[in-house]
Amino acid sequence: MEFRDLLLGLVLVWLAAKVAGETMERIGQTAVLGELLAGVLIGPGVLGLVHESDVLHALAELGVLILLFEVGLESDIDELLEAGLQATLVALVGVALPFAAAYAVMHWLGHPPLVAVFVGATFTATSVGITARVLADLGRLQDPAANVVLGAAVVDDVLGLIILAVVTGAAQTGGVSAGSVALLTGKALVFLVVAIVLGLRLAPVTVGWISRLRARGTLVVYSLVFAMGLAALADLIGLATIIGAFAAGLVLAKTDRRAHIEERVRPVADLFVPVFFVTVGMKVEPARLNPFGTDAQLGLALVLTGLAVASKLAAGLAVYQPGVRRWPVGVGMVPRGEVGLIFAGTGLAVGVVAADLYSALVAAVMLTTFVAPPWLKMLYRTRT
Amino acid sequence: MEFRDLLLGLVLVWLAAKVAGETMERIGQTAVLGELLAGVLIGPGVLGLVHESDVLHALAELGVLILLFEVGLESDIDELLEAGLQATLVALVGVALPFAAAYAVMHWLGHPPLVAVFVGATFTATSVGITARVLADLGRLQDPAANVVLGAAVVDDVLGLIILAVVTGAAQTGGVSAGSVALLTGKALVFLVVAIVLGLRLAPVTVGWISRLRARGTLVVYSLVFAMGLAALADLIGLATIIGAFAAGLVLAKTDRRAHIEERVRPVADLFVPVFFVTVGMKVEPARLNPFGTDAQLGLALVLTGLAVASKLAAGLAVYQPGVRRWPVGVGMVPRGEVGLIFAGTGLAVGVVAADLYSALVAAVMLTTFVAPPWLKMLYRTRT
């Protein structure tokens, strides 16, 4: 009985994703926008046809891992490193500005400092998934701006984890030690350097050895074993799993079997990735945005959305490298997606963020997420 | 935390499956035997590295669905129908003989009739997964014997469900009506005929239409939507999900995109299918078979295994068509796999089968499962 619910859920998720994605592509938008909207439609917020179960949630998490692995496979580590300083600067500005802006507004509205801190932290996040997917769909992952955005998103994820640790610590114990912040930063750096340096050394040998194996499906299985192994390792030391999967993709991109791996991972990604975006859309409750509702937070949500968009666009101005366009970088940082939801959810869980404020935060996070795909698409259409 | 456990579990399952599968292939055995043994090793019975969670269980179930879908894609419905009468005869003999043999032994050992009925029912099952996988790995799905075995397995699944309904009803209410048996049989026939006839009409049109869509990954997603939709439908009317998936494969095999679908489903199957066989292996508890243990049931398990093997081999003698080899058909029906475990588990759940008898049943079911792959491989090696 339970398994049948999963089958029906998957059938609905896939059908809705494909029909909405196809519709969006035909009207000149990106498929991912359709998948997000499909999630809103079939999710608990509107039709209530599909609810997020443990299994669906796990498949969605695997989906975003496989997406980042695929994006890593299509990226060039040398170009990413070249964009490293530039990306770090963009990430830092893109964390500081949204935090300051949201903090100031909440403070001005009379909220206590801790609440203002949580709201500020929520808008520091960047959902690399949305932007990576749009760039991949547009075939623009090799664009110089893509390297800056992807690099900045990785740095942003690390910064985000540190910020989350700091604000959660502040909410629970009233403070956080500088030592734990330094430890988290150090672990992140060591992980990335060790995983990539060691990976680049060992991967060619291992891949060559795997190519000589006889059993069917060896390449795709070992590739995903590597991606999920690094993801689990990243999680183990306190980093986001997607960073591990992205690093795995970067490493395998440097082997001579890259094309074969990409070809075999593609149908797997085709199945898993939409599950992620549909479940992100399922978290939206449009009723919360009804301006005539009792707990309407539309005004606050719109103000926060405006600030969130403007401050990340400003981060794009931190681009100094020639040949890198500022607008795609800024817009690429705009979507907060599931990362922003994690911040807001943590605030709700520790009791700092009240339920009505949480709704406003979710709405603002979602608006930033929905605004980015068409915007990026437009930017890349006007200048090809 | 929970998601990391899933990642580590998958990494372990895949690594163990691949290493053991490769080893088996190198010593002239089939990969699936390695995957089963890998499951025994890493499962709770020996090392206890991986335990079956809800998510892993769901992935395994999806795995066997995708396997049967793939087998359906590689089968020819006309040849299956040609083998129809032959397959039905084999299935009937292969249900009647094991039931009678196991019933007689249990009765002779002094067990009450209801217990003997449950044990008999357990050995009527056929795990089409094992045989289909071995034949697929050996590239023998087009063999005339393969059509008989696959057809017989489908008939057997329908018969098995009827038997399960009858014995469960007998255990719970003391009887079962002829009407409900007729209903179940009727539903099964109607489902297969409607799904396949309607599918064969509609699939070419739909596939042609899907080929004109623009979004990425459309073919693989719609193929699996069809497979899982039919699987859910089969489950809804009381049939096994794998029958629905197999029917979906048969239908799509008749479209002109068959090769494209197969190519794209393959990496997905490479990932999911081993999860199924490893989790089947994980259900084995070798300690139960320790002849020096306190609740040793090794003797009974071995007797039941012998009967189970001999009676299904005898079913192979029901082959009358020229050109169809009797031995591969008989051996192909031997593995009871997860279907036999469902019977034994139901008997345990309704309180008819005691814990020590259950262990013996599981052991015997597993022995039949492990004996079939090397045997089939041998049969196909001696006559190519």
Coordinates of N, CA, C and O in Angstrom, one line a residue, chain B residues 108-184:
Chain B
W108 N 3.7 -35.5 7.3 CA 4.4 -36.7 7.8 C 5.2 -36.4 9.1 O 5.3 -37.3 9.9
L109 N 5.7 -35.2 9.2 CA 6.4 -34.8 10.4 C 5.5 -34.4 11.5 O 6.0 -34.1 12.6
G110 N 4.2 -34.5 11.3 CA 3.3 -34.3 12.4 C 2.8 -32.9 12.6 O 2.2 -32.6 13.6
H111 N 3.0 -32.0 11.6 CA 2.5 -30.7 11.8 C 1.0 -30.6 11.4 O 0.5 -31.4 10.6
P112 N 0.2 -29.7 12.0 CA -1.2 -29.5 11.7 C -1.4 -29.2 10.2 O -0.5 -28.6 9.6
P113 N -2.5 -29.4 9.6 CA -2.8 -29.2 8.2 C -2.5 -27.7 7.8 O -1.9 -27.5 6.8
L114 N -2.9 -26.8 8.6 CA -2.8 -25.4 8.2 C -1.3 -25.0 8.1 O -0.9 -24.3 7.1
V115 N -0.5 -25.5 9.0 CA 1.0 -25.3 8.9 C 1.5 -25.9 7.6 O 2.3 -25.2 6.8
A116 N 1.1 -27.1 7.3 CA 1.6 -27.8 6.1 C 1.1 -27.0 4.9 O 1.9 -26.9 3.9
V117 N -0.1 -26.5 4.9 CA -0.6 -25.7 3.8 C 0.3 -24.5 3.5 O 0.7 -24.1 2.4
F118 N 0.7 -23.7 4.6 CA 1.5 -22.6 4.5 C 2.9 -22.9 3.9 O 3.4 -22.2 3.1
V119 N 3.5 -24.0 4.4 CA 4.8 -24.4 3.9 C 4.7 -24.7 2.5 O 5.5 -24.4 1.6
G120 N 3.7 -25.5 2.1 CA 3.5 -25.8 0.7 C 3.3 -24.6 -0.1 O 4.0 -24.5 -1.2
A121 N 2.5 -23.6 0.3 CA 2.3 -22.4 -0.4 C 3.6 -21.6 -0.7 O 3.9 -21.1 -1.7
T122 N 4.5 -21.6 0.4 CA 5.8 -20.9 0.3 C 6.6 -21.4 -0.9 O 7.2 -20.6 -1.6
F123 N 6.5 -22.7 -1.2 CA 7.4 -23.2 -2.2 C 6.7 -23.2 -3.6 O 7.4 -23.7 -4.6
T124 N 5.5 -22.7 -3.7 CA 4.9 -22.6 -5.0 C 5.5 -21.4 -5.8 O 5.4 -21.3 -7.0
A125 N 6.0 -20.4 -5.0 CA 6.4 -19.1 -5.6 C 7.6 -19.3 -6.6 O 8.4 -20.3 -6.5
T126 N 7.7 -18.4 -7.6 CA 8.9 -18.3 -8.4 C 9.4 -16.9 -8.4 O 8.6 -16.0 -8.6
S127 N 10.7 -16.7 -8.1 CA 11.3 -15.3 -8.2 C 11.8 -15.1 -9.6 O 12.9 -15.5 -10.0
V128 N 10.9 -14.4 -10.4 CA 11.3 -14.2 -11.8 C 12.5 -13.3 -11.8 O 13.3 -13.3 -12.8
G129 N 12.7 -12.4 -10.8 CA 13.9 -11.5 -10.8 C 15.2 -12.2 -11.0 O 16.0 -11.8 -11.9
I130 N 15.5 -13.2 -10.2 CA 16.7 -13.9 -10.3 C 17.0 -14.5 -11.7 O 18.0 -14.2 -12.3
T131 N 16.0 -15.3 -12.2 CA 16.2 -15.9 -13.5 C 16.3 -14.9 -14.6 O 17.2 -15.0 -15.5
A132 N 15.4 -13.9 -14.6 CA 15.4 -12.9 -15.6 C 16.8 -12.2 -15.6 O 17.4 -12.0 -16.7
R133 N 17.3 -11.9 -14.5 CA 18.6 -11.2 -14.4 C 19.7 -12.1 -14.9 O 20.6 -11.6 -15.7
V134 N 19.7 -13.4 -14.6 CA 20.8 -14.3 -15.1 C 20.7 -14.4 -16.6 O 21.7 -14.3 -17.3
L135 N 19.5 -14.6 -17.1 CA 19.3 -14.7 -18.5 C 19.7 -13.5 -19.2 O 20.4 -13.5 -20.3
A136 N 19.4 -12.3 -18.6 CA 19.8 -11.0 -19.2 C 21.3 -10.9 -19.2 O 21.9 -10.5 -20.2
D137 N 22.0 -11.3 -18.1 CA 23.4 -11.2 -18.0 C 24.1 -12.1 -19.0 O 25.2 -11.8 -19.6
L138 N 23.5 -13.3 -19.3 CA 24.0 -14.2 -20.2 C 23.6 -13.9 -21.7 O 24.1 -14.6 -22.6
G139 N 22.8 -12.9 -21.8 CA 22.3 -12.5 -23.2 C 21.4 -13.6 -23.8 O 21.4 -13.8 -25.0
R140 N 20.6 -14.2 -22.9 CA 19.8 -15.3 -23.4 C 18.3 -15.1 -23.3 O 17.5 -16.0 -23.3
L141 N 17.9 -13.8 -23.2 CA 16.5 -13.5 -23.1 C 15.7 -13.9 -24.3 O 14.5 -14.0 -24.3
Q142 N 16.4 -14.0 -25.5 CA 15.7 -14.4 -26.7 C 15.6 -15.9 -26.9 O 15.1 -16.4 -27.8
D143 N 16.2 -16.7 -25.9 CA 16.2 -18.1 -26.0 C 14.7 -18.6 -25.9 O 14.0 -18.0 -25.1
P144 N 14.3 -19.6 -26.6 CA 12.9 -20.1 -26.5 C 12.6 -20.5 -25.0 O 11.5 -20.2 -24.6
A145 N 13.5 -21.1 -24.3 CA 13.3 -21.4 -22.9 C 13.0 -20.2 -22.1 O 12.2 -20.3 -21.1
A146 N 13.7 -19.1 -22.4 CA 13.5 -17.8 -21.7 C 12.0 -17.4 -21.7 O 11.4 -17.0 -20.7
N147 N 11.4 -17.5 -22.9 CA 10.0 -17.1 -23.1 C 9.1 -18.0 -22.2 O 8.2 -17.5 -21.6
V148 N 9.4 -19.3 -22.2 CA 8.6 -20.2 -21.4 C 8.7 -19.8 -19.9 O 7.8 -19.7 -19.1
V149 N 10.0 -19.6 -19.4 CA 10.2 -19.3 -18.0 C 9.5 -18.0 -17.7 O 8.9 -17.9 -16.6
L150 N 9.7 -16.9 -18.5 CA 9.1 -15.6 -18.2 C 7.6 -15.7 -18.2 O 7.0 -15.2 -17.2
G151 N 7.1 -16.4 -19.2 CA 5.6 -16.6 -19.2 C 5.1 -17.3 -18.0 O 4.2 -16.9 -17.3
A152 N 5.8 -18.4 -17.7 CA 5.4 -19.2 -16.5 C 5.5 -18.4 -15.2 O 4.7 -18.6 -14.3
A153 N 6.5 -17.6 -15.1 CA 6.7 -16.8 -13.9 C 5.6 -15.8 -13.8 O 5.1 -15.5 -12.6
V154 N 5.1 -15.2 -14.9 CA 4.0 -14.3 -14.8 C 2.7 -15.0 -14.3 O 2.0 -14.6 -13.4
V155 N 2.5 -16.2 -15.0 CA 1.3 -17.0 -14.5 C 1.5 -17.4 -13.1 O 0.5 -17.4 -12.3
D156 N 2.7 -17.8 -12.7 CA 3.0 -18.2 -11.4 C 2.7 -17.1 -10.3 O 2.2 -17.3 -9.2
D157 N 3.0 -15.8 -10.7 CA 2.8 -14.7 -9.8 C 1.3 -14.6 -9.6 O 0.9 -14.3 -8.5
V158 N 0.5 -14.7 -10.7 CA -1.0 -14.6 -10.5 C -1.5 -15.8 -9.6 O -2.2 -15.6 -8.7
L159 N -1.0 -17.0 -9.9 CA -1.4 -18.2 -9.1 C -1.0 -18.0 -7.7 O -1.7 -18.2 -6.7
G160 N 0.2 -17.4 -7.5 CA 0.7 -17.2 -6.1 C -0.1 -16.3 -5.3 O -0.4 -16.5 -4.1
L161 N -0.6 -15.2 -6.0 CA -1.5 -14.3 -5.3 C -2.8 -14.9 -4.9 O -3.3 -14.7 -3.8
I162 N -3.3 -15.8 -5.7 CA -4.5 -16.5 -5.4 C -4.3 -17.4 -4.2 O -5.1 -17.4 -3.3
I163 N -3.2 -18.1 -4.3 CA -2.9 -19.1 -3.2 C -2.7 -18.3 -1.9 O -3.2 -18.7 -0.8
L164 N -2.0 -17.2 -2.0 CA -1.8 -16.4 -0.8 C -3.1 -15.9 -0.2 O -3.3 -16.0 1.1
A165 N -4.0 -15.5 -1.0 CA -5.3 -15.0 -0.6 C -6.0 -16.2 0.1 O -6.7 -16.0 1.1
V166 N -6.0 -17.4 -0.5 CA -6.7 -18.5 0.0 C -6.1 -19.0 1.3 O -6.9 -19.1 2.3
V167 N -4.8 -19.1 1.4 CA -4.2 -19.6 2.7 C -4.4 -18.6 3.8 O -4.6 -18.9 5.0
T168 N -4.2 -17.3 3.5 CA -4.3 -16.3 4.5 C -5.8 -16.3 5.0 O -6.1 -16.2 6.2
G169 N -6.7 -16.4 4.0 CA -8.1 -16.4 4.4 C -8.4 -17.6 5.3 O -9.1 -17.5 6.3
A170 N -7.8 -18.7 4.9 CA -8.1 -19.9 5.7 C -7.5 -19.8 7.1 O -8.2 -20.2 8.1
A171 N -6.4 -19.2 7.2 CA -5.8 -19.0 8.5 C -6.6 -18.0 9.4 O -6.7 -18.2 10.6
Q172 N -7.1 -17.0 8.8 CA -7.8 -16.0 9.5 C -9.3 -16.2 9.8 O -9.8 -16.0 10.9
T173 N -10.0 -16.7 8.8 CA -11.4 -16.9 9.0 C -11.8 -18.3 8.8 O -13.0 -18.7 9.0
G174 N -10.9 -19.2 8.5 CA -11.2 -20.6 8.4 C -11.7 -21.0 7.0 O -12.1 -22.2 6.8
G175 N -11.7 -20.1 6.1 CA -12.1 -20.5 4.8 C -12.1 -19.3 3.8 O -11.8 -18.2 4.2
V176 N -12.3 -19.6 2.5 CA -12.2 -18.6 1.5 C -13.3 -19.0 0.5 O -13.5 -20.1 0.2
S177 N -13.9 -18.0 -0.1 CA -15.0 -18.3 -1.0 C -14.5 -18.5 -2.4 O -13.5 -17.9 -2.8
A178 N -15.1 -19.3 -3.2 CA -14.8 -19.6 -4.6 C -14.9 -18.3 -5.4 O -14.2 -18.0 -6.3
G179 N -15.9 -17.5 -4.9 CA -16.1 -16.2 -5.6 C -14.9 -15.3 -5.6 O -14.5 -14.7 -6.6
S180 N -14.2 -15.2 -4.5 CA -13.1 -14.3 -4.4 C -11.9 -14.8 -5.2 O -11.2 -14.0 -5.7
V181 N -11.8 -16.1 -5.3 CA -10.7 -16.7 -6.1 C -11.0 -16.3 -7.6 O -10.1 -15.9 -8.3
A182 N -12.3 -16.5 -8.0 CA -12.6 -16.2 -9.4 C -12.4 -14.8 -9.7 O -11.9 -14.4 -10.7
L183 N -12.8 -13.9 -8.7 CA -12.6 -12.5 -8.9 C -11.1 -12.1 -9.1 O -10.8 -11.3 -10.1
L184 N -10.3 -12.6 -8.3 CA -8.8 -12.3 -8.4 C -8.3 -12.8 -9.7 O -7.6 -12.1 -10.4

